[in-house]
CSV table of C-alpha atoms and ligand atoms in Angstrom, one decimal:
chain,number,residue,atom,x,y,z
A,1,MET,CA,-70.9,24.1,-33.9
A,2,LEU,CA,-74.0,22.4,-32.5
A,3,LEU,CA,-75.7,24.5,-29.8
A,4,LEU,CA,-78.2,22.5,-27.8
A,5,ALA,CA,-78.9,25.7,-25.9
A,6,VAL,CA,-77.2,28.9,-26.3
A,7,GLY,CA,-76.4,31.5,-23.7
A,8,ASP,CA,-76.1,35.1,-24.4
A,9,PRO,CA,-72.4,35.9,-24.0
A,10,ALA,CA,-73.0,39.6,-23.8
A,11,ALA,CA,-75.0,39.0,-20.7
A,12,ALA,CA,-72.1,37.3,-19.0
A,13,MET,CA,-70.7,40.4,-17.4
A,14,GLU,CA,-74.0,42.2,-16.6
A,15,PRO,CA,-73.9,43.9,-13.2
A,16,PRO,CA,-74.5,43.5,-10.3
A,17,ALA,CA,-74.0,39.7,-10.2
A,18,PRO,CA,-72.3,38.6,-13.4
A,19,ALA,CA,-73.3,35.3,-14.9
A,20,LEU,CA,-70.6,33.1,-16.4
A,21,VAL,CA,-71.1,31.2,-19.7
A,22,ILE,CA,-69.1,28.0,-19.9
A,23,ARG,CA,-68.9,26.5,-23.4
A,24,ILE,CA,-68.5,22.7,-23.1
A,25,ARG,CA,-66.7,21.5,-26.2
A,26,ILE,CA,-67.8,18.0,-27.2
A,27,PRO,CA,-65.3,15.6,-28.8
A,28,ASP,CA,-67.5,15.4,-32.0
A,29,GLY,CA,-66.9,19.1,-32.6
A,30,GLY,CA,-70.1,20.4,-31.1
A,31,ALA,CA,-70.6,22.5,-28.0
A,32,VAL,CA,-73.1,23.2,-25.3
A,33,ASP,CA,-73.3,26.5,-23.5
A,34,TRP,CA,-74.0,26.5,-19.8
A,35,THR,CA,-74.9,29.7,-18.0
A,36,VAL,CA,-73.9,29.7,-14.3
A,37,HIS,CA,-75.4,32.3,-12.1
A,38,PRO,CA,-74.0,33.4,-9.7
A,39,ALA,CA,-70.6,32.1,-10.6
A,40,PRO,CA,-68.3,32.7,-7.7
A,41,GLN,CA,-69.3,29.6,-5.7
A,42,LEU,CA,-68.8,27.3,-8.7
A,43,LEU,CA,-67.1,24.0,-7.7
A,44,PHE,CA,-65.0,21.6,-9.8
A,45,ARG,CA,-67.6,18.9,-9.0
A,46,ASP,CA,-70.5,21.0,-10.4
A,47,VAL,CA,-68.7,21.3,-13.7
A,48,LEU,CA,-68.1,17.5,-13.8
A,49,ASP,CA,-71.8,17.0,-13.0
A,50,VAL,CA,-72.9,19.1,-15.9
A,51,ILE,CA,-70.4,17.5,-18.2
A,52,SER,CA,-71.8,14.1,-17.2
A,53,GLN,CA,-75.2,15.2,-18.3
A,54,VAL,CA,-73.9,16.5,-21.6
A,55,LEU,CA,-71.8,13.3,-22.2
A,56,PRO,CA,-73.8,10.6,-20.3
A,57,ASP,CA,-71.9,7.7,-21.7
A,58,ALA,CA,-68.4,9.0,-20.9
A,59,THR,CA,-66.5,9.0,-17.7
A,60,THR,CA,-65.0,12.4,-17.3
A,61,THR,CA,-62.6,13.0,-14.5
A,62,ALA,CA,-61.1,16.3,-15.6
A,63,PHE,CA,-61.3,19.0,-18.2
A,64,GLU,CA,-59.0,21.5,-19.9
A,65,TYR,CA,-59.0,25.1,-21.0
A,66,GLU,CA,-56.7,27.0,-23.3
A,67,ASP,CA,-54.4,29.7,-22.1
A,68,GLU,CA,-53.3,32.7,-24.2
A,69,ASP,CA,-50.7,30.7,-26.1
A,70,GLY,CA,-53.3,28.0,-27.0
A,71,ASP,CA,-51.7,25.5,-24.5
A,72,ARG,CA,-54.2,23.2,-22.8
A,73,ILE,CA,-54.3,23.4,-19.0
A,74,THR,CA,-55.9,20.6,-17.1
A,75,VAL,CA,-58.4,21.2,-14.3
A,76,ARG,CA,-58.8,18.5,-11.7
A,77,SER,CA,-59.6,20.3,-8.4
A,78,ASP,CA,-61.2,23.4,-6.9
A,79,GLU,CA,-57.8,25.0,-6.7
A,80,GLU,CA,-57.2,24.5,-10.4
A,81,MET,CA,-60.8,25.8,-11.1
A,82,LYS,CA,-60.0,29.0,-9.2
A,83,ALA,CA,-56.8,29.5,-11.3
A,84,MET,CA,-58.8,28.9,-14.5
A,85,LEU,CA,-61.6,31.4,-13.4
A,86,SER,CA,-59.1,34.0,-12.4
A,87,TYR,CA,-57.3,33.7,-15.8
A,88,TYR,CA,-60.7,33.8,-17.6
A,89,TYR,CA,-61.9,37.0,-15.7
A,90,THR,CA,-58.6,38.7,-16.6
A,91,THR,CA,-59.1,38.0,-20.3
A,92,VAL,CA,-62.7,39.2,-19.9
A,93,MET,CA,-61.5,42.5,-18.5
A,94,GLU,CA,-59.1,42.9,-21.3
A,95,GLN,CA,-61.9,42.2,-23.8
A,96,GLN,CA,-64.1,44.8,-22.2
A,97,VAL,CA,-61.3,47.4,-22.1
A,98,ASN,CA,-60.7,46.8,-25.8
A,99,GLY,CA,-64.5,47.0,-26.5
A,100,GLN,CA,-64.6,43.4,-27.7
A,101,LEU,CA,-67.4,40.9,-27.3
A,102,VAL,CA,-66.9,38.8,-24.2
A,103,VAL,CA,-66.2,35.2,-25.3
A,104,PRO,CA,-67.5,32.3,-23.2
A,105,LEU,CA,-65.1,30.2,-21.2
A,106,GLN,CA,-64.3,27.2,-23.3
A,107,ILE,CA,-63.6,23.9,-21.6
A,108,TYR,CA,-62.7,20.5,-23.1
A,109,PRO,CA,-63.8,17.4,-21.2
A,110,ARG,CA,-61.0,15.0,-20.8
A,111,ALA,CA,-60.8,11.2,-21.0
A,112,CYS,CA,-64.1,11.0,-22.7
A,113,LYS,CA,-65.4,8.2,-24.9
A,114,PRO,CA,-67.2,9.2,-28.0
A,115,PRO,CA,-70.5,10.7,-26.8
A,116,GLY,CA,-72.7,8.3,-28.7
A,117,LYS,CA,-76.3,9.4,-28.1
A,118,ARG,CA,-75.7,12.7,-26.4
A,119,ASN,CA,-78.3,14.2,-24.2
A,120,ILE,CA,-80.5,11.1,-24.4
A,121,HIS,CA,-83.0,12.4,-21.9
A,122,GLY,CA,-83.4,15.7,-23.6
A,123,LEU,CA,-81.9,17.4,-20.6
A,124,LYS,CA,-81.6,21.2,-20.8
A,125,VAL,CA,-78.4,21.9,-18.9
A,126,ASN,CA,-78.5,25.6,-19.9
A,127,THR,CA,-80.5,28.3,-18.2
A,128,ARG,CA,-81.4,31.5,-20.0
A,129,ALA,CA,-78.6,34.0,-19.6
A,130,GLY,CA,-79.6,37.4,-18.7
A,131,SER,CA,-83.3,36.5,-18.4
A,132,ALA,CA,-85.7,38.7,-16.5
A,133,ASN,CA,-85.8,36.3,-13.7
A,134,ASN,CA,-82.2,35.7,-13.0
A,135,SER,CA,-82.9,34.1,-9.7
A,136,ALA,CA,-84.2,31.1,-11.6
A,137,ALA,CA,-81.0,30.8,-13.4
A,138,ALA,CA,-78.6,28.0,-12.6
A,139,VAL,CA,-77.3,28.2,-9.0
A,140,PRO,CA,-74.2,25.9,-9.2
A,141,ASP,CA,-75.2,24.0,-6.0
A,142,SER,CA,-78.6,23.1,-7.2
A,143,LEU,CA,-78.5,22.7,-10.9
A,144,PRO,CA,-76.4,19.6,-11.4
A,145,SER,CA,-78.1,17.5,-8.7
A,146,ASN,CA,-81.6,18.6,-9.7
A,147,SER,CA,-81.0,17.8,-13.3
A,148,LEU,CA,-79.4,14.5,-12.4
A,149,LYS,CA,-82.4,13.6,-10.3
A,150,LYS,CA,-84.6,14.2,-13.3
A,151,SER,CA,-82.4,12.1,-15.4
A,152,SER,CA,-82.5,9.3,-13.0
A,153,ALA,CA,-86.2,9.5,-12.5
A,154,GLU,CA,-86.8,9.5,-16.3
A,155,LEU,CA,-84.4,6.6,-16.7
A,156,LYS,CA,-86.3,4.6,-14.0
A,157,LYS,CA,-89.6,5.3,-15.9
A,158,ILE,CA,-88.1,4.1,-19.1
A,159,LEU,CA,-86.5,1.0,-17.7
A,160,ALA,CA,-88.9,0.0,-15.0
A,161,ASN,CA,-92.5,-1.1,-15.0
A,162,GLY,CA,-91.8,-4.2,-17.0
A,163,GLN,CA,-90.4,-2.1,-19.9
A,164,ILE,CA,-87.0,-3.6,-19.4
A,165,ASN,CA,-86.5,-7.0,-20.7
A,166,GLU,CA,-83.8,-9.3,-22.1
A,167,GLN,CA,-84.1,-7.9,-25.7
A,168,ASP,CA,-83.3,-4.4,-24.5
A,169,ILE,CA,-80.0,-5.5,-22.9
A,170,ARG,CA,-76.7,-5.5,-24.8
A,171,TYR,CA,-74.2,-7.3,-22.7
A,172,ARG,CA,-70.7,-6.0,-23.0
A,173,ASP,CA,-68.1,-7.2,-20.4
A,174,ILE,CA,-68.2,-9.4,-17.3
A,175,LEU,CA,-67.6,-7.2,-14.2
A,176,GLY,CA,-67.3,-10.1,-11.8
A,177,HIS,CA,-68.6,-13.3,-10.4
A,178,GLY,CA,-70.1,-13.7,-7.0
A,179,ASN,CA,-71.5,-16.7,-5.1
A,180,GLY,CA,-74.9,-16.3,-6.6
A,181,GLY,CA,-74.3,-15.2,-10.2
A,182,THR,CA,-72.4,-13.0,-12.7
A,183,VAL,CA,-72.5,-9.3,-13.0
A,184,TYR,CA,-72.2,-7.8,-16.6
A,185,LYS,CA,-71.6,-4.4,-17.8
A,186,ALA,CA,-74.4,-3.8,-20.4
A,187,SER,CA,-76.1,-1.0,-22.3
A,188,HIS,CA,-79.8,-0.4,-22.9
A,189,ALA,CA,-80.7,-0.8,-26.6
A,190,LEU,CA,-83.0,2.2,-26.7
A,191,ASN,CA,-81.0,4.9,-25.0
A,192,GLY,CA,-77.5,3.5,-24.8
A,193,LYS,CA,-77.4,4.0,-21.0
A,194,ILE,CA,-74.8,1.8,-19.3
A,195,LEU,CA,-76.1,-0.6,-16.7
A,196,ALA,CA,-74.8,-3.4,-14.4
A,197,VAL,CA,-76.9,-6.5,-14.8
A,198,LYS,CA,-76.6,-9.3,-12.3
A,199,VAL,CA,-77.7,-12.6,-13.6
A,200,ILE,CA,-78.5,-15.4,-11.1
A,201,PRO,CA,-79.5,-18.9,-12.1
A,202,LEU,CA,-82.3,-20.1,-9.9
A,203,ASP,CA,-84.3,-23.3,-10.3
A,204,ILE,CA,-87.5,-22.2,-8.6
A,205,THR,CA,-91.3,-22.4,-9.3
A,206,LEU,CA,-93.2,-19.7,-11.1
A,207,GLU,CA,-94.9,-18.9,-7.8
A,208,LEU,CA,-91.6,-18.2,-6.1
A,209,GLN,CA,-90.5,-16.1,-9.1
A,210,LYS,CA,-93.6,-13.9,-8.7
A,211,GLN,CA,-92.9,-13.6,-5.0
A,212,ILE,CA,-89.3,-12.5,-5.6
A,213,MET,CA,-90.5,-9.9,-8.2
A,214,SER,CA,-93.0,-8.4,-5.8
A,215,GLU,CA,-90.4,-8.4,-3.0
A,216,LEU,CA,-88.1,-6.5,-5.3
A,217,GLU,CA,-90.7,-3.8,-5.8
A,218,ILE,CA,-89.5,-1.9,-2.8
A,219,LEU,CA,-86.2,-1.2,-4.7
A,220,TYR,CA,-88.1,1.3,-6.9
A,221,LYS,CA,-88.9,3.3,-3.7
A,222,CYS,CA,-85.3,3.4,-2.6
A,223,ASP,CA,-84.1,6.9,-3.3
A,224,SER,CA,-80.8,7.7,-1.7
A,225,SER,CA,-77.5,8.8,-3.1
A,226,TYR,CA,-75.9,6.1,-1.0
A,227,ILE,CA,-77.9,3.2,-2.4
A,228,ILE,CA,-77.3,1.8,-5.9
A,229,GLY,CA,-80.1,2.9,-8.4
A,230,PHE,CA,-82.4,0.1,-9.3
A,231,TYR,CA,-83.8,0.0,-12.9
A,232,GLY,CA,-85.8,-3.3,-12.9
A,233,ALA,CA,-85.6,-7.0,-12.9
A,234,PHE,CA,-86.9,-9.9,-15.0
A,235,PHE,CA,-86.9,-13.6,-15.2
A,236,VAL,CA,-85.9,-15.5,-18.3
A,237,GLU,CA,-86.2,-19.3,-18.0
A,238,ASN,CA,-84.4,-20.2,-14.8
A,239,ARG,CA,-82.5,-17.1,-14.2
A,240,ILE,CA,-83.2,-13.7,-12.8
A,241,SER,CA,-81.6,-10.5,-14.2
A,242,ILE,CA,-81.4,-7.5,-11.9
A,243,CYS,CA,-80.5,-4.2,-13.6
A,244,THR,CA,-78.8,-1.5,-11.6
A,245,GLU,CA,-76.8,1.6,-11.9
A,246,PHE,CA,-73.2,1.0,-13.2
A,247,MET,CA,-70.4,2.2,-10.9
A,248,ASP,CA,-67.2,2.7,-12.9
A,249,GLY,CA,-64.9,2.3,-9.9
A,250,GLY,CA,-66.3,-1.2,-9.1
A,251,SER,CA,-66.4,-2.6,-5.6
A,252,LEU,CA,-64.0,-1.9,-2.7
A,253,ASP,CA,-62.8,-5.4,-2.2
A,254,VAL,CA,-60.3,-5.0,-5.0
A,255,TYR,CA,-58.7,-1.8,-3.7
A,256,ARG,CA,-56.7,-3.1,-0.7
A,257,LYS,CA,-55.4,-0.9,2.1
A,258,ILE,CA,-57.3,2.3,1.7
A,259,PRO,CA,-55.8,5.4,3.4
A,260,GLU,CA,-57.8,6.6,6.5
A,261,HIS,CA,-58.7,10.0,5.1
A,262,VAL,CA,-60.3,8.3,2.1
A,263,LEU,CA,-61.8,5.5,4.1
A,264,GLY,CA,-63.4,8.1,6.5
A,265,ARG,CA,-65.3,9.7,3.6
A,266,ILE,CA,-66.3,6.2,2.4
A,267,ALA,CA,-67.5,5.3,5.9
A,268,VAL,CA,-69.7,8.3,6.0
A,269,ALA,CA,-71.5,7.3,2.8
A,270,VAL,CA,-71.8,3.7,4.0
A,271,VAL,CA,-73.2,4.7,7.4
A,272,LYS,CA,-75.7,7.1,5.6
A,273,GLY,CA,-76.7,4.3,3.2
A,274,LEU,CA,-77.3,1.8,6.0
A,275,THR,CA,-79.1,4.4,8.1
A,276,TYR,CA,-81.4,5.0,5.1
A,277,LEU,CA,-82.1,1.3,4.6
A,278,TRP,CA,-82.8,0.9,8.4
A,279,SER,CA,-85.2,3.8,8.2
A,280,LEU,CA,-87.2,1.8,5.6
A,281,LYS,CA,-87.0,-1.2,8.0
A,282,ILE,CA,-84.6,-3.0,5.6
A,283,LEU,CA,-81.6,-4.8,7.0
A,284,HIS,CA,-78.7,-5.1,4.6
A,285,ARG,CA,-77.7,-8.6,5.7
A,286,ASP,CA,-74.7,-8.7,3.4
A,287,VAL,CA,-72.5,-5.7,4.3
A,288,LYS,CA,-69.0,-6.4,3.0
A,289,PRO,CA,-66.4,-4.6,0.8
A,290,SER,CA,-67.7,-6.3,-2.4
A,291,ASN,CA,-71.1,-4.8,-1.8
A,292,MET,CA,-69.8,-1.2,-1.5
A,293,LEU,CA,-69.4,0.4,-4.9
A,294,VAL,CA,-67.5,3.6,-5.9
A,295,ASN,CA,-67.3,5.7,-9.0
A,296,THR,CA,-65.0,8.3,-10.4
A,297,ARG,CA,-67.4,11.1,-9.3
A,298,GLY,CA,-66.5,10.1,-5.7
A,299,GLN,CA,-69.9,8.5,-4.9
A,300,VAL,CA,-70.1,5.5,-2.7
A,301,LYS,CA,-73.2,3.3,-2.9
A,302,LEU,CA,-74.4,0.1,-1.2
A,303,CYS,CA,-75.7,-2.8,-3.3
A,304,ASP,CA,-77.0,-6.4,-2.8
A,305,PHE,CA,-79.0,-5.8,0.3
A,306,GLY,CA,-81.6,-8.4,1.3
A,307,VAL,CA,-84.9,-6.9,0.3
A,308,SER,CA,-86.2,-10.2,-1.0
A,309,THR,CA,-86.2,-13.0,1.6
A,310,GLN,CA,-87.2,-15.4,-1.1
A,311,LEU,CA,-84.3,-14.4,-3.3
A,312,VAL,CA,-81.8,-14.7,-0.4
A,313,ASN,CA,-83.2,-18.1,0.5
A,314,SER,CA,-83.2,-19.4,-3.1
A,315,ILE,CA,-79.5,-18.4,-3.6
A,316,ALA,CA,-78.6,-19.8,-0.2
A,317,LYS,CA,-80.0,-23.2,-1.2
A,318,THR,CA,-77.7,-23.3,-4.2
A,319,TYR,CA,-74.5,-22.1,-2.4
A,320,VAL,CA,-73.2,-23.7,0.7
A,321,GLY,CA,-71.0,-21.8,3.2
A,322,THR,CA,-71.1,-19.2,5.8
A,323,ASN,CA,-70.4,-15.5,5.2
A,324,ALA,CA,-67.1,-14.5,6.8
A,325,TYR,CA,-68.4,-11.0,7.5
A,326,MET,CA,-71.2,-12.3,9.6
A,327,GLU,CA,-71.3,-11.4,13.3
A,328,PRO,CA,-70.4,-14.0,16.0
A,329,GLU,CA,-74.0,-14.4,17.3
A,330,ARG,CA,-75.3,-15.1,13.8
A,331,ILE,CA,-72.6,-17.7,13.2
A,332,SER,CA,-74.0,-19.3,16.3
A,333,GLY,CA,-77.5,-19.1,14.8
A,334,GLU,CA,-79.0,-16.2,16.7
A,335,GLN,CA,-81.5,-13.6,15.3
A,336,TYR,CA,-80.4,-11.0,12.8
A,337,GLY,CA,-80.8,-7.3,13.6
A,338,ILE,CA,-79.3,-3.8,12.9
A,339,HIS,CA,-76.5,-4.8,15.3
A,340,SER,CA,-75.6,-7.6,12.9
A,341,ASP,CA,-75.2,-5.1,10.0
A,342,VAL,CA,-73.1,-2.9,12.4
A,343,TRP,CA,-70.6,-5.8,13.1
A,344,SER,CA,-70.2,-6.4,9.3
A,345,LEU,CA,-69.6,-2.7,8.9
A,346,GLY,CA,-66.9,-2.8,11.5
A,347,ILE,CA,-65.1,-5.9,10.1
A,348,SER,CA,-65.4,-4.6,6.5
A,349,PHE,CA,-63.7,-1.3,7.4
A,350,MET,CA,-61.1,-3.0,9.4
A,351,GLU,CA,-60.2,-5.1,6.4
A,352,LEU,CA,-60.2,-2.1,4.1
A,353,ALA,CA,-57.9,-0.2,6.5
A,354,LEU,CA,-55.5,-3.2,7.0
A,355,GLY,CA,-55.5,-4.4,3.4
A,356,ARG,CA,-56.2,-8.0,4.7
A,357,PHE,CA,-59.0,-9.9,6.5
A,358,PRO,CA,-58.7,-9.0,10.2
A,359,TYR,CA,-58.5,-12.6,11.4
A,360,PRO,CA,-55.1,-13.9,10.2
A,361,GLN,CA,-56.2,-17.5,10.6
A,362,ILE,CA,-59.0,-17.0,8.0
A,363,GLN,CA,-57.7,-17.1,4.5
A,364,LYS,CA,-60.3,-15.6,2.2
A,365,ASN,CA,-59.0,-16.6,-1.2
A,366,GLN,CA,-62.1,-17.0,-3.3
A,367,GLY,CA,-65.3,-15.1,-2.3
A,368,SER,CA,-66.6,-14.6,1.2
A,369,LEU,CA,-68.4,-17.9,1.9
A,370,MET,CA,-66.4,-20.3,4.1
A,371,PRO,CA,-66.9,-23.6,5.9
A,372,LEU,CA,-68.5,-22.8,9.3
A,373,GLN,CA,-65.7,-24.5,11.4
A,374,LEU,CA,-63.1,-22.1,9.9
A,375,LEU,CA,-65.1,-19.1,11.2
A,376,GLN,CA,-65.3,-20.5,14.7
A,377,CYS,CA,-62.5,-18.2,15.8
A,378,ILE,CA,-64.8,-15.2,15.3
A,379,VAL,CA,-67.2,-16.7,17.9
A,380,ASP,CA,-64.5,-17.9,20.3
A,381,GLU,CA,-61.8,-15.2,20.3
A,382,GLU,CA,-61.7,-11.6,21.3
A,383,SER,CA,-62.4,-9.2,18.5
A,384,PRO,CA,-59.3,-7.9,16.7
A,385,VAL,CA,-58.4,-4.2,17.2
A,386,LEU,CA,-56.8,-1.8,14.7
A,387,PRO,CA,-53.2,-1.0,15.7
A,388,VAL,CA,-53.2,2.2,17.7
A,389,GLY,CA,-50.5,4.6,16.3
A,390,GLU,CA,-51.1,3.4,12.7
A,391,PHE,CA,-54.7,4.7,12.8
A,392,SER,CA,-56.3,7.7,14.5
A,393,GLU,CA,-58.0,7.2,17.9
A,394,PRO,CA,-61.5,7.9,16.7
A,395,PHE,CA,-61.1,5.3,13.9
A,396,VAL,CA,-59.8,2.7,16.2
A,397,HIS,CA,-62.6,3.4,18.7
A,398,PHE,CA,-65.3,3.3,15.9
A,399,ILE,CA,-64.2,-0.2,14.7
A,400,THR,CA,-63.8,-1.4,18.3
A,401,GLN,CA,-67.4,-0.3,19.1
A,402,CYS,CA,-68.9,-1.9,15.9
A,403,MET,CA,-67.1,-5.1,16.6
A,404,ARG,CA,-68.2,-5.6,20.2
A,405,LYS,CA,-68.9,-9.2,20.8
A,406,GLN,CA,-72.1,-8.3,22.7
A,407,PRO,CA,-74.7,-7.1,20.0
A,408,LYS,CA,-76.3,-4.7,22.4
A,409,GLU,CA,-73.0,-2.9,23.1
A,410,ARG,CA,-72.6,-2.0,19.4
A,411,PRO,CA,-73.6,1.6,18.4
A,412,ALA,CA,-77.2,2.3,17.4
A,413,PRO,CA,-77.8,4.1,14.1
A,414,GLU,CA,-77.8,7.6,15.6
A,415,GLU,CA,-74.6,6.7,17.6
A,416,LEU,CA,-72.9,5.7,14.4
A,417,MET,CA,-73.8,9.0,12.7
A,418,GLY,CA,-72.7,10.9,15.8
A,419,HIS,CA,-69.4,9.1,16.3
A,420,LEU,CA,-66.4,11.4,16.1
A,421,PHE,CA,-64.8,9.4,13.2
A,422,ILE,CA,-68.0,9.9,11.1
A,423,VAL,CA,-68.6,13.5,12.2
A,424,GLN,CA,-65.0,14.6,11.3
A,425,TYR,CA,-65.2,13.1,7.8
A,426,ASN,CA,-68.8,14.2,7.2
A,427,ASP,CA,-67.6,17.3,5.3
A,428,GLY,CA,-69.3,16.6,1.9
A,429,ASN,CA,-65.9,16.3,0.2
A,430,THR,CA,-66.5,13.8,-2.6
A,431,GLU,CA,-63.3,15.0,-4.3
A,432,VAL,CA,-61.1,13.0,-2.0
A,433,VAL,CA,-62.8,9.7,-3.0
A,434,SER,CA,-63.0,10.8,-6.6
A,435,MET,CA,-59.3,11.6,-7.0
A,436,TRP,CA,-58.4,8.4,-5.2
A,437,VAL,CA,-60.6,6.2,-7.4
A,438,CYS,CA,-59.3,7.9,-10.5
A,439,ARG,CA,-55.7,7.3,-9.4
A,440,MET,CA,-56.3,3.7,-8.5
A,441,LEU,CA,-58.0,3.0,-11.8
A,442,GLU,CA,-55.1,4.7,-13.6
A,443,GLU,CA,-52.6,2.5,-11.7
A,444,ARG,CA,-54.5,-0.6,-12.5
A,445,ARG,CA,-54.7,0.3,-16.2
A,446,SER,CA,-50.9,0.9,-16.4
A,447,GLN,CA,-50.2,-2.3,-14.5
A,448,GLN,CA,-52.4,-4.2,-16.9
A,449,GLN,CA,-50.6,-2.6,-19.8
A,450,GLN,CA,-47.2,-3.5,-18.4
A,451,GLY,CA,-48.4,-7.1,-17.8
A,452,SER,CA,-49.6,-7.5,-21.4
A,453,GLN,CA,-46.3,-6.2,-22.8
B,501,ATP,P1,-71.6,-12.3,-3.3
B,501,ATP,O1,-72.1,-13.1,-4.4
B,501,ATP,O2,-71.2,-13.1,-2.2
B,501,ATP,O3,-72.4,-11.1,-3.0
B,501,ATP,P2,-69.8,-10.4,-4.7
B,501,ATP,O4,-70.5,-9.2,-4.1
B,501,ATP,O5,-68.4,-10.4,-4.9
B,501,ATP,O6,-70.2,-11.7,-3.8
B,501,ATP,P3,-71.5,-10.0,-7.0
B,501,ATP,O7,-72.5,-9.3,-6.2
B,501,ATP,O8,-72.0,-11.0,-7.9
B,501,ATP,O9,-70.5,-10.8,-6.1
B,501,ATP,O10,-70.6,-9.0,-7.8
B,501,ATP,C1,-69.5,-9.4,-8.5
B,501,ATP,C2,-68.6,-8.2,-8.8
B,501,ATP,O11,-69.3,-7.4,-9.8
B,501,ATP,C3,-68.4,-7.3,-7.6
B,501,ATP,O12,-67.4,-7.7,-6.9
B,501,ATP,C4,-68.2,-5.9,-8.3
B,501,ATP,O13,-66.8,-5.8,-8.6
B,501,ATP,C5,-69.0,-6.0,-9.6
B,501,ATP,N1,-70.2,-5.3,-9.5
B,501,ATP,C6,-71.4,-5.6,-9.0
B,501,ATP,N2,-72.3,-4.7,-9.1
B,501,ATP,C7,-71.7,-3.7,-9.8
B,501,ATP,C8,-72.2,-2.4,-10.3
B,501,ATP,N3,-73.4,-2.0,-10.1
B,501,ATP,N4,-71.3,-1.6,-11.0
B,501,ATP,C9,-70.0,-2.0,-11.2
B,501,ATP,N5,-69.5,-3.2,-10.8
B,501,ATP,C10,-70.4,-4.0,-10.1
B,502,MG,MG1,-72.3,-8.3,-4.4
């Protein structure tokens, strides 16, 4: 057994606040001990967070433990976690009564790919069990996120500052094509970290290339859980490659008709992401379902926002058409502002709720760029409204407010955050989105399998 850091199992039941040692079994046969202190508030998500540090290349959505008969029991939720802990504490009591050594709780991450370069950032996920300063030991709430922050900061340091270049990228699959370019799933040659790389062909001067690179600098400063992580960009010949965090659930445009309780949690993240960008004086300018990414950890992040005017302009010169998510006043050529992003937010969430573009006369078959005359109905007609009865009143009201024809009547950032629809789903529950993404990916996989048979 490989112990990256070993807890002291005997300390696991020391009074007054017993620490819990969880032994994470790795598919290659090794193990990592994680001491949790205090244990009672431990959440399912905390365990997945720690597993994701131990197995950074794998996508883990559940884990298993063994019962007294050696049968594997799957844990996918807080409820199942509670059942596992209660089973474990019963066995601990028995071990103590019999004078035996307390054995750590062994868990087996599920649906993992081989770990590859495990612990690439040298993360120490363990804390010293039973150390003199127990208050410094892992508090479940803070340990995973702090350590992940460190991982992401280190990754940025490795990848950014010109250290990332074409030679370091190993392209794997194509994730999708947009109007501007192609997005690849790739890995970094030095540390095996999975990335998304967007490659956009651009025939522009060296001067413009430099301008774009300096405009993209602000992305290094973006630090929000609701904004896609940026690792660096580089030009090779006439194309720019932009390297970002990979989101294993992909973009929302492929999900179709998302149930309201899931969509509510997604909306909270999107509103928080937009509010963050606006606080940096960045307008997104391209809010639409394909620029909202999700992952199996239940995170929702915005991508492709217009930090580089020069990049936006250069792409626009190559691709002709008007964005169907654009607000009416912009289609008519008026100035862009926060209210424009708010319209796009409204129309996007209406589409995600209905499972179709809200204007039936607009057929969005390929991408979101359309001939201007097809979008004229957005300018001329009353905004569509979500069917009352099928959706909750706060949701219908939220969309109606965002899609007011008059820009000034749309909610300001603080009004969005304070809207009942957002407030009621702002409960920090990432599990709802996580479970839904996992289920959808599973369905997609089995459909693909059936299709190929
Ligand atoms: P447009 O070019 O108009 O913005 P788009 O958003 O559909 O259209 P791209 O931004 O090129 O096009 O993205 C293509 C697809 O790649 C997306 O729809 C999404 O499914 C996938 N994708 C993009 N970025 C990531 C990422 N970071 N992680 C995972 N998948 C991604
Ligand atoms: Mg995009």
